[in-house]
XYZ file of C-alpha atoms in Angstrom:
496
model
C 131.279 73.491 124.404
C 131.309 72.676 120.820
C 127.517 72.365 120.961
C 127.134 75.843 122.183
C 129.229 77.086 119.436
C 127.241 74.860 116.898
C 123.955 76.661 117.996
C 125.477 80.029 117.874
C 126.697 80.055 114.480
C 123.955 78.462 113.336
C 121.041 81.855 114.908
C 124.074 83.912 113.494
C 124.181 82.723 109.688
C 120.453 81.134 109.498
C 118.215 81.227 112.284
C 118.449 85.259 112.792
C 117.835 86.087 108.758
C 115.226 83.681 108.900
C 113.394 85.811 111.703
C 113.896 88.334 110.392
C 112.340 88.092 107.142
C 109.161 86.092 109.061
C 108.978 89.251 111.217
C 109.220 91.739 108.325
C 106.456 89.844 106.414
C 103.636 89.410 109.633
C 104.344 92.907 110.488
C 103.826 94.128 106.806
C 100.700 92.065 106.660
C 99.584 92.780 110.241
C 99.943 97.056 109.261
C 97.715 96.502 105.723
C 94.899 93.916 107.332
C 94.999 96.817 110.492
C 94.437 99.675 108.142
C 92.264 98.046 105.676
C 89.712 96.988 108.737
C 90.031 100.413 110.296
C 89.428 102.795 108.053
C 87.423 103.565 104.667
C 89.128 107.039 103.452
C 92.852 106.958 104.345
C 92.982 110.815 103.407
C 91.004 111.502 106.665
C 93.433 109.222 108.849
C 96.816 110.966 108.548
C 98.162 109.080 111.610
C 96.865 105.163 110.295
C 98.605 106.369 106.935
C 101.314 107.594 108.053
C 101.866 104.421 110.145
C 101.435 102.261 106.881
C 103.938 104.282 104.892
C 106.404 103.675 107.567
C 105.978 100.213 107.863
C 106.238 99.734 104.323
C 109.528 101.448 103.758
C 110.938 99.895 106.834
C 109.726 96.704 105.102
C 111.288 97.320 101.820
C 114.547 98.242 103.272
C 114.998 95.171 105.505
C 114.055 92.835 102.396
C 116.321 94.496 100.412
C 119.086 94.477 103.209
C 118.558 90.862 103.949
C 117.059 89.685 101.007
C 117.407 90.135 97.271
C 115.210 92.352 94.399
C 114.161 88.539 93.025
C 112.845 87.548 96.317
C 110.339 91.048 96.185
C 110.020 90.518 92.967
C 108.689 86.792 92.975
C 106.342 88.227 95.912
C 105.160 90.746 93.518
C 103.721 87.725 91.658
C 102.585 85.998 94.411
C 100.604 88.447 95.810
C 98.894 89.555 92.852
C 98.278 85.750 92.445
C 96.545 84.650 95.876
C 96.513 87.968 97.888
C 93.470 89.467 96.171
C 91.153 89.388 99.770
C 93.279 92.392 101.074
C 94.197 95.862 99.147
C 94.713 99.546 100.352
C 91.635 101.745 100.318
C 91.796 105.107 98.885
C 88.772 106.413 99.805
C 87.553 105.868 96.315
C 86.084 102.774 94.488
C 89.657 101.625 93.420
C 91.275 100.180 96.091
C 95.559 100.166 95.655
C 96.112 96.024 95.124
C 99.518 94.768 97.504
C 101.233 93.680 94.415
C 101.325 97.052 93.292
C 102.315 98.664 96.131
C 105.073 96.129 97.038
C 106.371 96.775 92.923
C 106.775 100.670 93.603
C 108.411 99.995 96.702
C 110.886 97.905 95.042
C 111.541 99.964 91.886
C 111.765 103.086 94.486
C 114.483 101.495 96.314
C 115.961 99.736 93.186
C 116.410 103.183 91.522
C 117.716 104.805 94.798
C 120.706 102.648 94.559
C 120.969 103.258 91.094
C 121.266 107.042 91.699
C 123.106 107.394 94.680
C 125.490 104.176 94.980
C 127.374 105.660 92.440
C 128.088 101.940 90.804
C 129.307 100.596 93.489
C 128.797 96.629 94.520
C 127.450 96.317 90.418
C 124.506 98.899 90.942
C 124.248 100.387 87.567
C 121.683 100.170 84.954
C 122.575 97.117 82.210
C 123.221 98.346 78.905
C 120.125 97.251 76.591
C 118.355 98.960 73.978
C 115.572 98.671 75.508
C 116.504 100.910 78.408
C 115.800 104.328 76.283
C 112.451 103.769 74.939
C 111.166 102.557 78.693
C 112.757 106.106 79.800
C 111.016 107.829 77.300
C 107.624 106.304 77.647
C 107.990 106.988 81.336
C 109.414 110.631 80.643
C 106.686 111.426 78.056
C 103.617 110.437 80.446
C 105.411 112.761 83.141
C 105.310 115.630 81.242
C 101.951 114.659 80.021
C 101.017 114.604 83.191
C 101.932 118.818 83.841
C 101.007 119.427 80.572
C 97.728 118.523 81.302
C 97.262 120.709 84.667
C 98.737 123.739 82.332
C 96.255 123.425 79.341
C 93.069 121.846 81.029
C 89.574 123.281 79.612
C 88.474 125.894 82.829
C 85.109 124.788 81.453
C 85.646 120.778 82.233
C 83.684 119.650 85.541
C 86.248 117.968 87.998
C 85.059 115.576 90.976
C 86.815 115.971 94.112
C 88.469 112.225 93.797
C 89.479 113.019 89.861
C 93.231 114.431 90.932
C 94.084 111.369 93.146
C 92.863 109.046 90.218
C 95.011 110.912 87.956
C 97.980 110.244 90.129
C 97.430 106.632 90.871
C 96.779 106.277 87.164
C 100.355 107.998 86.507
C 102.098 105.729 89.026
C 100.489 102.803 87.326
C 102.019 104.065 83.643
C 104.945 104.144 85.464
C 105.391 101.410 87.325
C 104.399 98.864 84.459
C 107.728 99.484 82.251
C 109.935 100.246 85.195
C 108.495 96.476 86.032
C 110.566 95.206 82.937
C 113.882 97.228 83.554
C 113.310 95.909 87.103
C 113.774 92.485 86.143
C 116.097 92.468 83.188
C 118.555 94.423 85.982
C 117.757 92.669 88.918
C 116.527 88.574 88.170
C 120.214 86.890 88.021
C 119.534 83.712 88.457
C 116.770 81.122 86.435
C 115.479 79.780 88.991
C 113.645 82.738 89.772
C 112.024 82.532 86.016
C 111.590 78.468 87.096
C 109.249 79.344 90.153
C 107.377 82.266 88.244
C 106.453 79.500 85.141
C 105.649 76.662 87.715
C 103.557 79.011 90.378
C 102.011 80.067 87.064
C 101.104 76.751 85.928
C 99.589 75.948 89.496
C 97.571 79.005 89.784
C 96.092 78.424 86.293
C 94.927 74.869 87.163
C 93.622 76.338 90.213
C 91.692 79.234 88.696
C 90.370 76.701 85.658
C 88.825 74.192 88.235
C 87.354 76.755 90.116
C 86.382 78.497 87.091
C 84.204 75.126 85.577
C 82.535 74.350 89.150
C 84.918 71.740 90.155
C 85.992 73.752 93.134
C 84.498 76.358 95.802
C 83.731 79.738 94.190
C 84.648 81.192 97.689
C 88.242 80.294 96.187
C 87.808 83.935 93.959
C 87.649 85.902 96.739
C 92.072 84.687 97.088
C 92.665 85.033 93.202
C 90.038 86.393 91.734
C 91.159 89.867 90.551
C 94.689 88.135 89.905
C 93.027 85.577 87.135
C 91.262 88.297 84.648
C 92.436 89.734 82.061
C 95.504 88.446 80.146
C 96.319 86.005 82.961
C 94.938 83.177 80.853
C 96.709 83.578 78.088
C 100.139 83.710 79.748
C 99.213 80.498 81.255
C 98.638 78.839 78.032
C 101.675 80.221 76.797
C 103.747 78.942 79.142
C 102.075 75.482 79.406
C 102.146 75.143 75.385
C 105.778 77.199 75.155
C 107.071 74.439 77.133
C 105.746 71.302 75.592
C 107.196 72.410 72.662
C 110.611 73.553 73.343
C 111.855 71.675 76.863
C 112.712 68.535 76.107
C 114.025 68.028 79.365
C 110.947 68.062 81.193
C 109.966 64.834 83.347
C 106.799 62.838 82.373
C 105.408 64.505 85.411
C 105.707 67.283 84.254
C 104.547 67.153 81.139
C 101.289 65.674 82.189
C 100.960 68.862 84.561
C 101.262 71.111 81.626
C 99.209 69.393 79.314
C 96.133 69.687 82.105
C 97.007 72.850 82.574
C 96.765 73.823 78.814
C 93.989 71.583 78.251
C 91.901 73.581 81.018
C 92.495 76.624 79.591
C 91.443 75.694 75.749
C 88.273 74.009 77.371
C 87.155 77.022 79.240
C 88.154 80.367 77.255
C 88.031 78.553 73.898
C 84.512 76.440 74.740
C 82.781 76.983 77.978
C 83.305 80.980 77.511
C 83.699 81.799 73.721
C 82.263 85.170 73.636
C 84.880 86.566 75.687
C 86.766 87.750 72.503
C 89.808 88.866 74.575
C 89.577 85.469 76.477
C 90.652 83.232 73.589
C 91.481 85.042 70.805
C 95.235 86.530 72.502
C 95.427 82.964 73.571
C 95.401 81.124 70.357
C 97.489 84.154 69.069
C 100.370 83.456 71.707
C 100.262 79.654 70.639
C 100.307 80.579 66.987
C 103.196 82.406 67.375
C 104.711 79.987 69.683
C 103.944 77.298 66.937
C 105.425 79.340 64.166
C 108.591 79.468 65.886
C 109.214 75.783 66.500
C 108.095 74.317 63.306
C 107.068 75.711 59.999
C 105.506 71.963 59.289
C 103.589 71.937 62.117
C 102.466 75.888 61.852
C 101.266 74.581 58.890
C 99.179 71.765 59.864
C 97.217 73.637 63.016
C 96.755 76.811 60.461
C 94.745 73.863 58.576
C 93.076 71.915 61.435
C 92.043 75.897 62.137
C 90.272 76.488 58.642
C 88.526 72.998 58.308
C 87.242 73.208 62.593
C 86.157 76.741 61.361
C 84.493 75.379 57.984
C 82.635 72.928 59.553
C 81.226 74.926 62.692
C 80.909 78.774 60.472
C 77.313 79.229 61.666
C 78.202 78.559 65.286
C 81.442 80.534 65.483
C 79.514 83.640 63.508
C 76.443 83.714 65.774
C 78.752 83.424 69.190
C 81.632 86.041 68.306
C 80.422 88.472 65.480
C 76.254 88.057 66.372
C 76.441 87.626 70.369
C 79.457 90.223 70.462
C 77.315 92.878 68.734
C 74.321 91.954 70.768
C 76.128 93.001 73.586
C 77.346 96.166 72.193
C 80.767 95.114 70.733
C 79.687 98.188 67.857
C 79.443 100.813 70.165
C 83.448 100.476 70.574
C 83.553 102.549 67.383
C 81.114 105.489 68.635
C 83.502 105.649 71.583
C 86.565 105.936 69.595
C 85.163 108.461 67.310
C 84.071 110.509 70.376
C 87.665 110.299 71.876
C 89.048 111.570 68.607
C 87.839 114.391 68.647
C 88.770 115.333 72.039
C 92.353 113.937 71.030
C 92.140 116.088 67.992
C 92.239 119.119 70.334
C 95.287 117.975 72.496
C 97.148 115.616 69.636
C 101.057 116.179 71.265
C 100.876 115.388 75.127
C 96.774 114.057 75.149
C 94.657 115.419 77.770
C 97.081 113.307 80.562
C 96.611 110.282 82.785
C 92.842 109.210 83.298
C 92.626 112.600 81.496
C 89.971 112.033 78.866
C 88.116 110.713 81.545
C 87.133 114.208 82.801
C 86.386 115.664 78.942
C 83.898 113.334 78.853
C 81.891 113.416 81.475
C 81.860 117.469 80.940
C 81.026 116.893 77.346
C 79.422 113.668 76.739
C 77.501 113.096 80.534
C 75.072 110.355 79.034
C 77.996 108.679 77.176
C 81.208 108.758 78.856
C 82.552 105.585 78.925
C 86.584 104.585 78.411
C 87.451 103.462 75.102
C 88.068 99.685 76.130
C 91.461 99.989 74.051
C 95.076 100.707 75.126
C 95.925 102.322 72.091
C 93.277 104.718 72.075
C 94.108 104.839 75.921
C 97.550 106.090 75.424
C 97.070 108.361 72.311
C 94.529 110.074 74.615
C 96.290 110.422 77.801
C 100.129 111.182 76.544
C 99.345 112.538 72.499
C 101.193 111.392 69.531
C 104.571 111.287 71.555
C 103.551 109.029 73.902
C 102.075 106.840 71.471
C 105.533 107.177 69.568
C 107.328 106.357 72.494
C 104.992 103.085 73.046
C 105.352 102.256 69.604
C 109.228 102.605 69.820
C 109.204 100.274 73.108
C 106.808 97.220 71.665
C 109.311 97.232 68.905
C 112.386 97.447 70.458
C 110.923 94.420 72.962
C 110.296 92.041 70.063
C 113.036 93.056 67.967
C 115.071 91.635 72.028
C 112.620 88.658 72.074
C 113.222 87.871 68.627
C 117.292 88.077 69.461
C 116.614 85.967 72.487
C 115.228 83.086 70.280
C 117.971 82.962 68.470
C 120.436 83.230 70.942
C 118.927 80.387 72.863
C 117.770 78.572 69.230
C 117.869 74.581 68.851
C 118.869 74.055 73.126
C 115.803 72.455 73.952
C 116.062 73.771 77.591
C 113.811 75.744 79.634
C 115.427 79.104 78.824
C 114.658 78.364 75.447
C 110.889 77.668 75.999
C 110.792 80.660 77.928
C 112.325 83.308 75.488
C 109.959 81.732 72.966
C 106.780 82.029 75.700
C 107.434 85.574 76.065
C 107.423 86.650 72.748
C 104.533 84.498 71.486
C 102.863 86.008 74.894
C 104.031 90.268 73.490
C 102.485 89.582 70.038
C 99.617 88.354 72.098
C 99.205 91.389 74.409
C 99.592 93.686 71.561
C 96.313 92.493 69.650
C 94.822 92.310 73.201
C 95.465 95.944 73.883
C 93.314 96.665 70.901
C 90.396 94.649 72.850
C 90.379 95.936 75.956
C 92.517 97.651 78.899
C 94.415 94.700 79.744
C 97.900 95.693 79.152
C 97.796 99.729 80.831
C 94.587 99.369 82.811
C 92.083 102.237 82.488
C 91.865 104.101 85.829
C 88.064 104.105 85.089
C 88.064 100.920 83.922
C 89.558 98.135 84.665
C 90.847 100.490 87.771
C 94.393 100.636 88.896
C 93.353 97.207 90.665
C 93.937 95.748 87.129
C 97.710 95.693 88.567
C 97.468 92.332 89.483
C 96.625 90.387 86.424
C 98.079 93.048 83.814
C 101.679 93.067 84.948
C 102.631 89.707 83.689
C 102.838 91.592 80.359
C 105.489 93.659 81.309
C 107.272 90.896 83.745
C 107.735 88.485 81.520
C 109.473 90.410 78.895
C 111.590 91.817 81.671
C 112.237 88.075 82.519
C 113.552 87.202 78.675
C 115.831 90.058 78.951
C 117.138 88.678 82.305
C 117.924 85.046 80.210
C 119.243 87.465 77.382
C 121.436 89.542 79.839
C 122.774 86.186 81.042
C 123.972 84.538 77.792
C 125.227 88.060 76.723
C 127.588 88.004 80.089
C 128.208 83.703 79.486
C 126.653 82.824 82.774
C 126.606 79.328 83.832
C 122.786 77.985 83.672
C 121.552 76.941 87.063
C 120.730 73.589 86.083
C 123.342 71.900 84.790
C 126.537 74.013 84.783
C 126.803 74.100 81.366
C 127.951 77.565 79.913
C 125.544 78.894 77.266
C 128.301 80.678 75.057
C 127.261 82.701 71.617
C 127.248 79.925 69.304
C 128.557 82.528 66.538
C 131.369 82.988 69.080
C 132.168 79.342 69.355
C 132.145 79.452 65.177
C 134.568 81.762 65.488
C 136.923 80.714 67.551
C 136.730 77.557 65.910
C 137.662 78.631 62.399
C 140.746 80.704 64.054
């Protein structure tokens, strides 16, 4: 008797939810491999993509009924980590990465509730400055977006695949900030933050090795698209963010982050130096990072920098100024001045998302090429108010960061190594942007593909303001129990 009642309580509370999520996942990934094997051009198979829209709002809602926003949004990560064999074809030569998809899903749902639940059960947007400019940014690149159908040249030649690009590039603008609202809201507790930093740390060892020749190159075809970009450089922000402020690491652990950091400086810093926008955001994020936890040692590297770079001038000229303009870095600067003038024509809302893309190729066939830099990327697709409105939202996320730090300053805990990894890693994306499209990828470009490897620059930030939104309300850490108060509170109190 009582073992009948054991074993039905037990299928009630865990064996059912557990089921059920396993069922919502193969039949998720079952629908995508089905579709992606089937067909090449979704637009001429209404009935397989109409099946795989169903299936992935049926999806969404049971993982948000059963499950919680942090469980989708870890998945996020881990698809655009290891999932990188299977994507959504669009019947164009970007394919829609799972990551992506499974993040608009999400935010969909997310801002459903937000709408219609009317605050009920705590579903209401947290108070943060950072909330408007995101809004903005997103609002701008909307009406960019019309703006852009109303005013376009009738001379300009437009493919037959251009006004699907120009969508999926809009849903990409989108997505990316409502990525970081997404998180701040939704991530309550750190050990959400814990797993991102520590699947982090094991995908960078893993994409180092393979990297060097110490592993199978077949291992790309899992994270290949995942690891570009500005992947690296969170890595070895994270790995160097830690050894500096978490003194509560385990030898173990330490050792893992050292390798981890030391196979990153090895490979972007040595083994491929003329990848500007490999190393250079890198030793920007740990510069920052260094500045931050000791004006001594800031000091001392900014010297060990100058005499490594005095005694090895002729080798660090010939392979980042001579090999990068060997390869063309100079043209950069032809593009921009192209783009310009284009820009010069529409300089309030730009010529829209993946707009300049078709001015171009009307007007410059033998040179149209993207500009390889955000900010040029963004002054061209949404005009001087959406550059404004970016502008106003990089600030606004340091001027957060830089609170964090000092919210969290002199714990020597993990939140505290975070906060500090996530702004040294937002200075670091902001020079990046100027290098390349690794922050808003380039729908011609990097492709929205770029998904994968670009949204830790938006995550993460959204991840400090979840530590931030946590200390603000006096939450408990997770480890420990110990109640992370406002220090200038505790002052306070003290001297009444």
């Amino acid at each position: 008797m009582s073992y009948q009642s054991t074993e039905s309580t037990l299928f009630d509370s865990q064996l059912w939810r557990i089921l059920v999520r396993l069922g919502v996942i193969a039949a998720g990934i079952g629908a995508i491999v089905f579709v992606s094997l089937r067909i090449d051009d979704f637009v001429t198979d209404g009935i397989s993509l109409l099946l795989l829209a169903l299936s992935a709002v049926a999806g969404a809602l049971l993982a948000v009924r059963h499950g919680t926003f942090e469980r989708g949004i870890f998945l996020v990560v881990v698809c655009a980590g290891v999932v990188n064999f299977v994507s959504l074809p669009t019947g164009r030569e970007s394919r829609v990465v799972i990551s992506l998809a499974l993040a608009l899903i999400l935010e969909f749902f997310w801002l459903f509730q937000l709408l219609f639940s009317g605050g009920r059960g705590g579903q209401r947007l947290i108070a943060s400055p950072v909330n408007k400019p995101v809004l903005l940014f997103i609002g701008i690149n909307i009406v960019a977006y019309v703006w852009s159908l109303l005013t376009r040249d009738p001379l300009l030649l437009i493919w037959p695949s251009f006004p699907v690009v120009q969508v999926a590039a809009l849903l990409l603008i989108i997505g990316m900030p409502l990525l970081t609202l997404l998180a701040a809201n939704r991530v309550r507790d750190d050990k959400w933050v814990r797993r991102y930093v520590w699947f982090m740390v094991a995908l960078g060892i893993l994409n180092a090795t393979v990297k060097i020749g110490w592993l199978p190159q077949s291992i790309l075809t899992f994270i290949g698209n995942g690891t570009n970009g500005l992947f690296a450089t969170w890595v070895g922000a994270i790995a160097f963010g830690a050894l500096m402020f978490d003194k509560k690491l385990t030898l173990p652990q330490r050792a893992l982050l050292v390798l981890v950091l030391l196979l990153q400086l090895y490979f972007y810093f040595f083994r491929y130096r003329l990848w500007l926008s490999g190393w250079l955001p890198m030793g920007v994020a740990i510069t920052v990072i260094t500045f931050f936890r000791s004006k001594r040692l800031f000091a001392a590297l900014a010297i060990l920098v100058v005499v490594v770079a005095a005694f090895n001038a002729n080798s660090l000229y010939r392979s980042i100024v001579s090999d990068n303009v060997d390869e063309g870095g100079l043209q950069r600067i032809e593009i921009w001045q192209m783009n310009l003038k284009h820009v010069i024509n529409h300089p309030i809302l730009g010529m829209g998302p993946a707009g300049y893309a078709i001015y171009n190729m009307t007007y410059h066939p033998q040179d149209a090429r993207s500009t390889h830099n955000n900010y040029f990327d963004i002054l061209a697709q949404s005009g001087v108010l959406g550059f404004a409105a970016f502008v106003f939202l990089a600030v606004t996320l340091l001027r957060m960061g830089h609170q964090a730090q000092l919210r969290y300053k002199g714990r020597g805990d993990f939140r505290e190594a975070f906060v500090n990894t996530a702004f040294g890693g937002m200075v670091a994306s902001l020079v990046a942007m100027a290098l390349g499209d690794w922050v808003l990828p380039f729908a011609y470009n990097i492709t929205i593909m770029g998904f994968d490897h670009a949204m830790h620059a938006w995550l993460a930030p959204g991840l400090m303001l979840s530590l931030l939104n946590a200390i603000e309300r006096n939450e408990p850490a997770a480890a420990g129990g110990v109640v992370l108060a406002d220090p200038r509170k505790q002052i306070a109190e003290r001297a009444g």
